[in-house]
Amino acid sequence: MKYIYQSLLFFFLGGMLFTSCKNRETGKSPSENDTVVQADEDFRPDFHFTPKSGWMNDPNGMFYLDGTYHLFFQHNPDDNVWGPMHWGHATSTDMINWEEQPIALEPDENGTIFSGSAVVDHDNTSGLGDGETPPVIAIFTYHNAEREQEGEDDFQTQGIGYSLDAGETWTKYEDNPVLGNPGIRDFRDPKVIWYEEENKWIMSLAVQDRISFFSSPNLLDWEHESDFGQDLGGHGGVWECPDLFKMEVDNTDEEKWVLLVSINPGGPNGGSATQYFVGDFDGSTFTPDESIANMGEEHNYWLDFGKDNYAGVTWSNIPEEDGRHLFIGWMSNWQYANEVPTETWRSAMTLPRDLKLTQQENTYRIVSTPVRELEKYSTEGISESSVEIKDSTSLATSADLDLSQAEILFEIPELQEKKYTFSLSNEKGDVLKFGYDHGKEEFFIDRSNSGLVDFNENFANKISTAPRFSDAENLEVRAIIDNMSIELFFDGGHTVMTEIFFPQQAFNNFSAEGDNKFTLENLQINQIN
Ligand code: FRU
C-alpha cells in the first residue's frame, strides 16, 4: 500500500515537473513521446491575435490612423464563454504583432456592447471633435438583455462612442441610442462608410434576413434608405455583420461594390460563415450584378469555405496610397466556439487578409491572400524545386523546423484525375489532412482524427469541402499553420479554407501522398517567428 502511495506521489510530482518543464527555445512543453495533452498556452497561436484571457468573438471597429492599426473585439473579460459583451482593444503597426490595450467600451444602462464599426470623422461632421484632432467614432449595437427577458422585441439599438485621442480612450455619446429599434429582434452590427459621391455616411445594418441601409450627414441622425437580400443568397440562418465597400476589379478600371454578409447557421460546411454579393450601390440601393441576382438561394460566393472564419469585416480609413481592402475574421464557429478545449482564453482572429476582386467568366469573385506584412516574420526552412511523391512521403519533420508555426508552399503541375492528400501528424496518431480531389474538383480539410475533437459533435463530424474556381492545370497551395489553426489559400486565394484543431501534442511531421506517383514543384517550408 505504502509503495502504491509512493509511486503515485512520484508520478504526480514527475507529471508536474514534466508538464511545467518547457522547452526554452520554443516555450512549449516537450512533445516527443509526451503523454500529456497540450495545455492552453501550447494551443495559443503565435502570430494571430488572441485575448490575454477571457472570451473573444467578432472583430469590431477596425480603423487605421497615423501608423497604427486598431482592432476591437467582442469580449467577455470575466469568463471563457460568451456573456456580457465589451469591446476589447488591441493595436499594431503591422496587423501581425498585436498589443492588447485596456477595454474600450463597457456595458452601460442601454445594454451590453455588440458588434459594430469605427470611422475617423476627418471633417468633424459629428461635431464631437475638439477642433484639433479628428474624432474617431465607434458605432455599435446596444443589446438590452433585460428588455429581451421582459419579452420585448426592441432590445437592440445603435449607439455611438467617440475618442479624441486617436482611439486610446472612449466616451459614450450622451444621447444614445442614435438609432432606435422599430420592433425587430435582430437589428444589429452597424458598419459605417463615408459615401463621398454624396458627402454622407452610409450604415449597413443586419436585420434578420436582410441588410438595411441608412444614411446620415453627421453620424447622429439616420434615415432608412433601402433593404437588400431577403430573397437572395444563403438564408439558412440569421444575417449578421455586414460590410459594404467599393472595389476596383483587378486589372481593369471597372469599379464594383461588394457586400459581405455573415450568416449563422447556414455556412457551406455547417454553422457560421461569410457570404458576399457583388453589385452596384448608388448611395441608396444595392443592386446585385446579374450573375449574382440569378443565383437564387443556392450559391458558392463564400469568402472562406472552412468552418472557422466568421463575422469578418474590413478596416476603415486605410490611406489611399495603400488602397488595400484589409479584412480580418473570427477564427471559430458558433457551433462549438464556447466549448473549444482552451480554458483561460478562447478564440483567435484569422490572419489579416488582402481582398481583391477578379472577373471570372461572367461573374466576379473575391480573392484573399494573407497581408504582405507576414513575410517579414518568415525565414526559409526547406526549399526544393522538385520532389517525387510515391506512397506516403515525409517532406519535413521537427528536425527541420517547428511545423506548428510554419508556412508551406508548393505547386502540383499537370493535375491528373486523382486525390492529393497532405498530412500534418504526430506520434500520438493525430493527423490533420487537407488536399485536393481532382476527380471531384474539390478541396478538403479532414480534422476528424486531429486530436481533441469530442468536445462538440459538430466539430469533426464531416470533412469540409470547397469548390475549385480555377481551371489552371497547375495547382498552387499555400498553407499557414499556427499551433491550432490552418489557413489554406488555393489557386492564389481563389478558394480559401480556414480551420482550427487541437492536437494532443504538436504536429511534427508533414507528408504527402497521392493515388499514384506525382511531383511537387517549388516546395518551400518556412518558419514563421
Ligand atoms: C456575430 C454576433 C453579432 C453580435 C455579436 C454578439 O457573431 O452574433 O451579430 O453583434 O456576435 O457578440
XYZ file of C-alpha atoms and ligand atoms in Angstrom:
541
model
C 0.000 0.000 0.000
C 2.755 2.380 1.064
C 4.515 1.533 -2.178
C 1.423 2.427 -4.190
C 1.205 5.810 -2.459
C 4.893 6.435 -3.026
C 4.597 5.587 -6.690
C 1.502 7.719 -7.039
C 3.344 10.617 -5.413
C 6.296 10.002 -7.676
C 4.104 10.021 -10.774
C 2.236 13.082 -9.569
C 5.399 15.103 -8.906
C 7.030 13.706 -12.002
C 3.982 14.682 -14.018
C 4.062 18.189 -12.581
C 7.725 18.514 -13.394
C 7.166 17.136 -16.842
C 4.306 19.477 -17.714
C 5.981 22.561 -16.295
C 9.345 21.800 -17.909
C 9.032 23.817 -21.067
C 11.445 23.829 -23.941
C 13.428 27.059 -23.613
C 13.661 27.532 -27.378
C 10.005 27.181 -28.244
C 8.377 27.851 -24.884
C 6.463 24.614 -25.418
C 6.060 21.534 -23.327
C 8.176 18.610 -24.520
C 6.335 16.936 -27.311
C 8.328 13.812 -28.330
C 6.567 10.837 -26.758
C 4.869 13.173 -24.363
C 1.786 11.617 -22.817
C 0.446 14.918 -21.593
C -2.288 16.575 -23.599
C -1.252 20.076 -24.637
C -2.071 22.922 -22.293
C -3.793 26.231 -23.000
C -0.601 28.096 -23.792
C 0.564 25.405 -26.238
C -2.572 25.935 -28.278
C -2.242 29.708 -28.226
C -1.281 30.972 -31.698
C 1.944 32.970 -32.023
C 1.152 35.332 -34.885
C -2.630 35.525 -34.689
C -4.395 37.797 -32.233
C -5.832 36.155 -29.109
C -7.094 37.884 -25.948
C -4.778 37.521 -22.946
C -7.645 35.998 -21.032
C -11.368 35.530 -21.292
C -13.684 35.107 -24.212
C -13.499 36.746 -27.654
C -15.741 36.665 -30.735
C -16.209 39.096 -33.650
C -13.609 41.671 -34.713
C -15.104 45.163 -34.332
C -14.407 48.787 -35.144
C -11.167 48.300 -37.037
C -9.597 51.552 -38.224
C -6.143 52.780 -39.163
C -4.721 56.099 -38.024
C -1.218 57.588 -38.037
C 0.663 54.331 -38.468
C -1.449 52.266 -36.063
C -3.979 49.573 -36.890
C -6.726 49.308 -34.303
C -8.662 46.133 -33.674
C -11.566 45.944 -31.239
C -13.302 42.711 -30.430
C -16.362 41.201 -28.776
C -15.029 40.380 -25.354
C -16.230 38.827 -22.117
C -13.253 39.600 -19.881
C -14.626 37.737 -16.861
C -15.353 34.332 -18.324
C -14.247 31.900 -21.032
C -17.715 31.693 -22.587
C -19.883 34.277 -24.344
C -21.510 36.687 -21.873
C -21.907 40.439 -21.249
C -20.158 41.947 -24.246
C -17.484 44.634 -24.016
C -15.239 45.957 -26.773
C -11.706 44.739 -26.092
C -8.962 46.642 -27.887
C -5.582 45.858 -29.451
C -3.155 47.877 -31.558
C -0.449 47.001 -34.045
C 1.798 48.666 -36.576
C 1.658 45.692 -38.960
C -1.522 43.690 -38.115
C 0.608 40.678 -37.097
C 2.188 41.706 -33.818
C -0.634 42.931 -31.559
C -0.572 44.625 -28.200
C -3.687 44.327 -26.093
C -4.962 47.639 -24.707
C -7.403 48.429 -21.886
C -11.051 47.637 -22.629
C -12.515 50.379 -24.826
C -16.271 50.133 -24.277
C -18.117 48.640 -21.330
C -21.815 47.859 -20.904
C -23.988 50.720 -19.592
C -27.668 51.370 -18.801
C -28.562 50.985 -22.510
C -27.133 47.472 -22.663
C -24.052 45.445 -23.438
C -21.869 46.354 -26.440
C -22.404 44.159 -29.504
C -20.565 44.336 -32.816
C -20.052 47.460 -34.879
C -17.532 49.638 -36.657
C -15.439 52.783 -36.256
C -14.642 55.661 -38.598
C -12.317 58.632 -38.457
C -14.546 61.719 -38.773
C -11.962 63.884 -40.555
C -14.334 66.803 -41.190
C -15.891 66.639 -37.741
C -19.336 66.119 -39.301
C -20.498 64.827 -35.908
C -19.411 67.982 -34.092
C -17.925 65.693 -31.420
C -14.363 66.782 -32.178
C -12.480 69.401 -30.198
C -11.429 71.334 -33.296
C -7.887 69.904 -33.180
C -7.779 66.119 -33.555
C -10.383 64.429 -35.763
C -12.741 62.408 -33.565
C -12.851 58.670 -34.068
C -16.439 57.476 -33.849
C -17.420 53.941 -32.885
C -20.916 52.845 -33.943
C -22.111 49.706 -32.160
C -25.212 47.781 -31.155
C -26.565 48.049 -27.643
C -28.074 44.763 -26.539
C -30.500 45.247 -23.668
C -30.815 41.809 -22.079
C -33.428 42.978 -19.543
C -35.806 44.156 -22.243
C -35.224 40.895 -24.054
C -36.118 38.943 -20.905
C -39.230 41.051 -20.471
C -40.324 39.661 -23.834
C -39.868 42.893 -25.813
C -38.582 42.802 -29.405
C -36.860 46.202 -29.460
C -33.825 45.298 -27.324
C -31.154 46.060 -29.949
C -30.427 49.723 -30.749
C -27.424 51.537 -32.220
C -25.225 53.758 -30.093
C -22.022 55.666 -30.619
C -18.871 56.417 -28.672
C -16.029 58.764 -29.578
C -12.341 59.139 -28.975
C -10.415 62.396 -29.095
C -7.018 60.775 -28.578
C -6.783 58.605 -31.694
C -8.582 55.633 -30.184
C -6.903 55.368 -26.798
C -9.817 56.388 -24.582
C -13.535 56.415 -25.369
C -16.564 58.389 -24.243
C -20.136 57.333 -24.941
C -22.358 59.879 -26.692
C -24.777 61.313 -24.145
C -27.908 60.989 -26.299
C -27.558 57.315 -27.118
C -29.046 55.435 -28.809
C -28.754 57.265 -32.137
C -30.908 54.725 -33.963
C -33.865 53.190 -32.144
C -35.434 49.825 -32.838
C -38.703 49.534 -34.784
C -39.612 46.265 -33.015
C -37.306 43.781 -34.774
C -35.404 41.258 -32.637
C -32.291 41.033 -34.843
C -31.266 44.611 -35.597
C -27.535 44.908 -35.270
C -23.868 45.163 -36.283
C -23.692 48.630 -37.931
C -20.830 49.053 -40.413
C -20.388 52.663 -41.480
C -18.567 54.096 -44.505
C -18.196 57.579 -45.976
C -20.033 57.804 -49.317
C -18.031 60.570 -50.920
C -20.188 60.852 -54.059
C -22.885 62.475 -51.894
C -20.937 63.538 -48.815
C -22.841 61.346 -46.418
C -22.345 58.373 -44.170
C -23.886 55.011 -45.055
C -24.660 52.405 -42.415
C -25.223 48.765 -43.352
C -27.232 47.009 -40.652
C -28.104 43.313 -40.338
C -31.856 42.966 -39.886
C -32.844 39.297 -39.553
C -32.856 38.103 -43.173
C -31.696 41.249 -44.969
C -29.358 44.221 -44.860
C -30.905 47.651 -44.267
C -29.031 50.724 -45.464
C -29.307 54.015 -43.599
C -27.709 57.395 -44.389
C -26.624 60.313 -42.244
C -24.894 63.682 -42.684
C -23.402 63.586 -39.170
C -23.403 60.019 -37.747
C -26.087 61.110 -35.273
C -29.280 61.341 -37.350
C -30.034 58.321 -39.517
C -32.570 57.833 -42.277
C -33.609 54.485 -43.763
C -32.667 54.163 -47.451
C -33.403 50.616 -48.612
C -33.272 46.890 -47.840
C -31.399 44.155 -49.648
C -31.262 40.396 -49.798
C -34.453 38.903 -48.414
C -34.735 36.586 -51.407
C -31.099 36.209 -52.399
C -28.087 34.290 -51.108
C -27.866 31.919 -48.168
C -30.758 32.030 -45.701
C -30.044 29.020 -43.526
C -29.708 31.325 -40.516
C -29.759 34.920 -39.317
C -27.825 37.602 -41.226
C -25.109 39.355 -39.211
C -22.083 41.660 -39.512
C -22.448 43.260 -42.959
C -19.752 45.283 -44.704
C -20.253 47.370 -47.859
C -17.299 48.772 -49.803
C -16.203 49.765 -53.291
C -13.509 47.757 -55.078
C -11.644 48.078 -58.299
C -11.895 44.944 -60.420
C -8.345 43.603 -60.667
C -6.510 44.670 -63.839
C -9.397 46.856 -65.103
C -10.722 50.361 -64.319
C -14.112 48.942 -63.508
C -15.482 49.590 -60.014
C -17.942 47.374 -58.201
C -19.479 47.351 -54.754
C -19.038 44.348 -52.514
C -21.350 43.442 -49.641
C -20.127 40.905 -47.084
C -22.825 39.223 -45.012
C -22.136 36.711 -42.273
C -24.746 34.043 -41.705
C -25.304 31.726 -38.782
C -26.067 28.882 -39.270
C -26.145 28.054 -42.978
C -22.430 28.009 -43.883
C -21.226 25.711 -46.680
C -19.752 23.209 -44.209
C -22.167 23.811 -41.347
C -22.630 26.582 -38.795
C -21.266 30.079 -39.308
C -19.730 31.508 -42.497
C -19.437 34.703 -44.535
C -21.056 35.091 -47.943
C -20.648 38.024 -50.303
C -22.526 39.815 -53.061
C -21.036 41.902 -55.863
C -23.020 44.693 -57.495
C -23.547 48.439 -57.574
C -24.523 50.946 -54.920
C -25.957 54.378 -55.752
C -25.976 55.930 -52.297
C -29.339 54.427 -51.528
C -29.794 50.967 -53.059
C -27.535 47.963 -53.565
C -28.201 46.199 -56.886
C -26.519 42.818 -57.312
C -24.748 42.014 -60.533
C -26.891 39.962 -62.910
C -24.777 36.834 -62.435
C -25.381 37.083 -58.711
C -29.023 38.170 -58.882
C -29.750 34.974 -60.815
C -28.091 32.591 -58.406
C -31.205 32.068 -56.272
C -30.663 30.731 -52.767
C -28.052 28.144 -53.759
C -24.726 29.792 -54.178
C -20.994 29.465 -53.726
C -19.972 33.054 -53.034
C -18.260 32.356 -49.717
C -15.264 34.338 -48.549
C -13.867 31.232 -46.880
C -15.173 27.668 -47.149
C -13.544 26.412 -43.930
C -15.590 26.278 -40.764
C -13.599 28.882 -38.851
C -13.803 32.332 -40.338
C -16.796 34.315 -39.173
C -18.093 37.857 -38.719
C -15.114 39.346 -40.541
C -15.142 42.873 -41.956
C -12.622 45.319 -43.420
C -10.552 48.136 -41.914
C -11.724 51.748 -42.183
C -9.568 54.702 -43.099
C -6.822 52.836 -44.963
C -4.855 55.618 -46.760
C -5.479 55.928 -50.496
C -1.760 55.380 -51.239
C -2.131 51.969 -49.638
C -5.507 51.278 -51.201
C -5.875 47.741 -49.869
C -9.079 46.197 -48.578
C -7.836 44.654 -45.356
C -10.010 42.018 -43.750
C -9.904 40.040 -40.513
C -12.360 37.426 -39.208
C -13.056 35.495 -36.020
C -11.437 32.062 -36.276
C -14.254 29.998 -34.802
C -17.803 28.832 -35.385
C -20.869 29.299 -33.195
C -21.488 25.526 -33.377
C -18.691 24.897 -30.867
C -16.889 28.172 -30.044
C -17.941 28.070 -26.373
C -16.562 24.548 -25.919
C -13.165 24.514 -27.645
C -10.535 22.961 -25.328
C -8.778 26.062 -24.028
C -9.653 27.357 -20.590
C -8.040 30.698 -19.782
C -8.622 32.285 -23.195
C -10.959 31.409 -26.046
C -10.644 32.142 -29.757
C -8.222 33.761 -32.146
C -8.652 36.036 -35.144
C -7.734 34.903 -38.665
C -4.645 36.335 -40.291
C -5.410 39.756 -41.732
C -6.081 39.342 -45.444
C -5.820 41.480 -48.514
C -9.018 41.192 -50.585
C -9.078 41.643 -54.354
C -11.960 41.437 -56.781
C -11.494 39.488 -60.008
C -13.662 38.967 -63.022
C -14.132 35.291 -63.842
C -16.107 34.115 -66.818
C -19.339 36.061 -66.412
C -19.111 36.840 -62.717
C -16.941 38.404 -60.018
C -15.092 36.646 -57.242
C -13.133 37.763 -54.199
C -9.575 36.509 -53.926
C -7.900 36.653 -50.495
C -4.260 36.408 -49.526
C -2.503 36.972 -46.190
C -1.243 40.550 -45.856
C 2.308 41.049 -47.126
C 3.361 42.166 -43.609
C 3.524 38.460 -42.676
C 6.562 37.963 -44.901
C 8.928 39.735 -42.557
C 8.238 37.107 -39.880
C 9.122 34.219 -42.127
C 12.545 32.582 -42.507
C 13.398 29.954 -45.066
C 13.467 26.359 -43.847
C 13.148 23.852 -46.667
C 13.321 24.699 -50.338
C 13.165 22.102 -53.139
C 12.470 22.791 -56.772
C 11.022 19.331 -57.374
C 10.066 16.363 -55.151
C 8.763 12.955 -56.251
C 5.890 11.686 -54.132
C 5.287 7.948 -54.023
C 3.027 6.305 -51.449
C 3.274 8.439 -48.338
C 6.364 10.654 -48.460
C 7.548 12.683 -45.491
C 8.553 16.205 -46.536
C 9.501 17.763 -43.217
C 9.838 16.813 -39.551
C 10.591 18.705 -36.354
C 14.278 18.071 -37.064
C 13.962 20.520 -39.979
C 11.777 23.152 -38.381
C 8.941 23.698 -35.945
C 5.904 22.767 -38.010
C 3.500 24.366 -35.554
C 4.358 27.878 -36.773
C 5.068 27.419 -40.407
C 4.124 28.295 -43.917
C 4.063 25.578 -46.582
C 4.004 26.473 -50.258
C 4.069 24.190 -53.284
C 2.687 23.594 -56.738
C 1.322 20.481 -58.346
C 1.948 20.679 -62.075
C -0.342 18.967 -64.567
C -3.140 17.835 -62.304
C -4.453 14.378 -63.047
C -7.619 12.571 -62.060
C -6.678 11.723 -58.542
C -6.708 12.694 -54.942
C -3.766 14.574 -53.462
C -3.549 14.366 -49.674
C -1.234 16.301 -47.367
C -0.960 15.434 -43.681
C 0.330 17.009 -40.508
C 0.795 14.339 -37.882
C 2.397 13.416 -34.551
C 3.370 10.236 -32.654
C 0.024 10.245 -30.881
C -1.591 9.259 -34.150
C -3.267 12.651 -34.554
C -3.454 13.710 -38.153
C -4.834 16.760 -39.899
C -5.384 16.144 -43.596
C -6.018 18.558 -46.399
C -5.787 18.430 -50.139
C -7.475 18.324 -53.465
C -9.629 15.720 -55.143
C -9.212 16.415 -58.824
C -11.871 13.822 -59.721
C -14.492 15.813 -57.792
C -12.765 19.172 -58.368
C -12.982 19.669 -54.639
C -10.597 20.851 -51.926
C -10.921 19.330 -48.476
C -9.860 19.516 -44.822
C -10.300 16.468 -42.634
C -9.804 17.084 -38.912
C -11.763 14.006 -37.782
C -8.630 12.465 -36.271
C -6.724 15.658 -35.453
C -6.587 15.279 -31.650
C -9.211 16.637 -29.258
C -12.421 16.557 -31.283
C -15.081 15.194 -28.916
C -15.868 18.433 -27.117
C -18.687 19.065 -29.584
C -20.383 16.721 -32.035
C -20.271 19.273 -34.856
C -16.540 19.905 -34.656
C -15.357 16.971 -36.733
C -18.467 15.137 -37.855
C -17.765 15.734 -41.516
C -14.948 16.519 -43.902
C -15.129 20.144 -45.068
C -15.048 20.669 -48.822
C -14.771 23.600 -51.199
C -15.143 24.044 -54.951
C -12.287 24.927 -57.281
C -12.878 28.074 -59.333
C -9.749 27.948 -61.448
C -9.268 25.608 -64.371
C -5.477 26.005 -64.439
C -3.508 22.797 -64.990
C -1.242 23.667 -62.088
C -2.461 23.870 -58.543
C -0.820 26.379 -56.212
C -1.143 25.762 -52.479
C -0.177 27.944 -49.536
C -0.868 26.645 -46.023
C -0.218 28.685 -42.890
C -0.119 26.878 -39.569
C -0.094 28.483 -36.148
C -0.410 25.905 -33.336
C -4.193 25.451 -33.572
C -5.074 26.806 -36.984
C -4.566 26.161 -40.646
C -5.342 28.712 -43.339
C -5.312 27.315 -46.844
C -5.029 29.557 -49.875
C -5.596 27.507 -53.021
C -5.002 28.862 -56.536
C -3.540 32.097 -55.189
C -6.506 32.673 -52.850
C -9.383 31.905 -55.244
C -10.568 29.262 -52.770
C -9.784 29.710 -49.081
C -10.325 27.316 -46.172
C -9.625 28.151 -42.527
C -9.993 25.633 -39.718
C -8.844 25.137 -36.140
C -7.691 21.925 -34.439
C -6.333 20.740 -31.086
C -3.697 18.009 -31.390
C -2.661 16.106 -28.239
C 0.902 17.126 -28.970
C 2.377 19.443 -31.564
C 2.395 18.132 -35.137
C 5.941 17.217 -36.099
C 5.647 15.541 -39.459
C 4.394 16.835 -42.792
C 3.833 14.327 -45.566
C 2.168 13.956 -48.943
C 0.506 11.092 -50.743
C -1.379 10.505 -53.965
C -3.242 7.641 -55.653
C -0.257 7.349 -57.989
C 3.185 8.891 -58.137
C 3.273 12.642 -58.645
C 5.679 15.571 -58.484
C 5.575 18.606 -56.235
C 7.293 21.716 -57.514
C 8.677 24.750 -55.750
C 8.200 23.281 -52.320
C 9.044 25.796 -49.672
C 8.529 25.398 -45.952
C 9.236 28.489 -43.924
C 9.387 29.067 -40.224
C 7.191 31.891 -39.007
C 8.614 33.502 -35.909
C -21.890 37.568 -34.573
C -22.703 38.155 -33.449
C -23.192 39.538 -33.815
C -23.393 40.182 -32.478
C -22.260 39.602 -31.675
C -22.572 39.412 -30.234
O -21.001 36.587 -34.182
O -23.776 37.307 -33.133
O -24.342 39.549 -34.622
O -23.337 41.573 -32.540
O -21.944 38.363 -32.268
O -21.449 39.052 -29.510
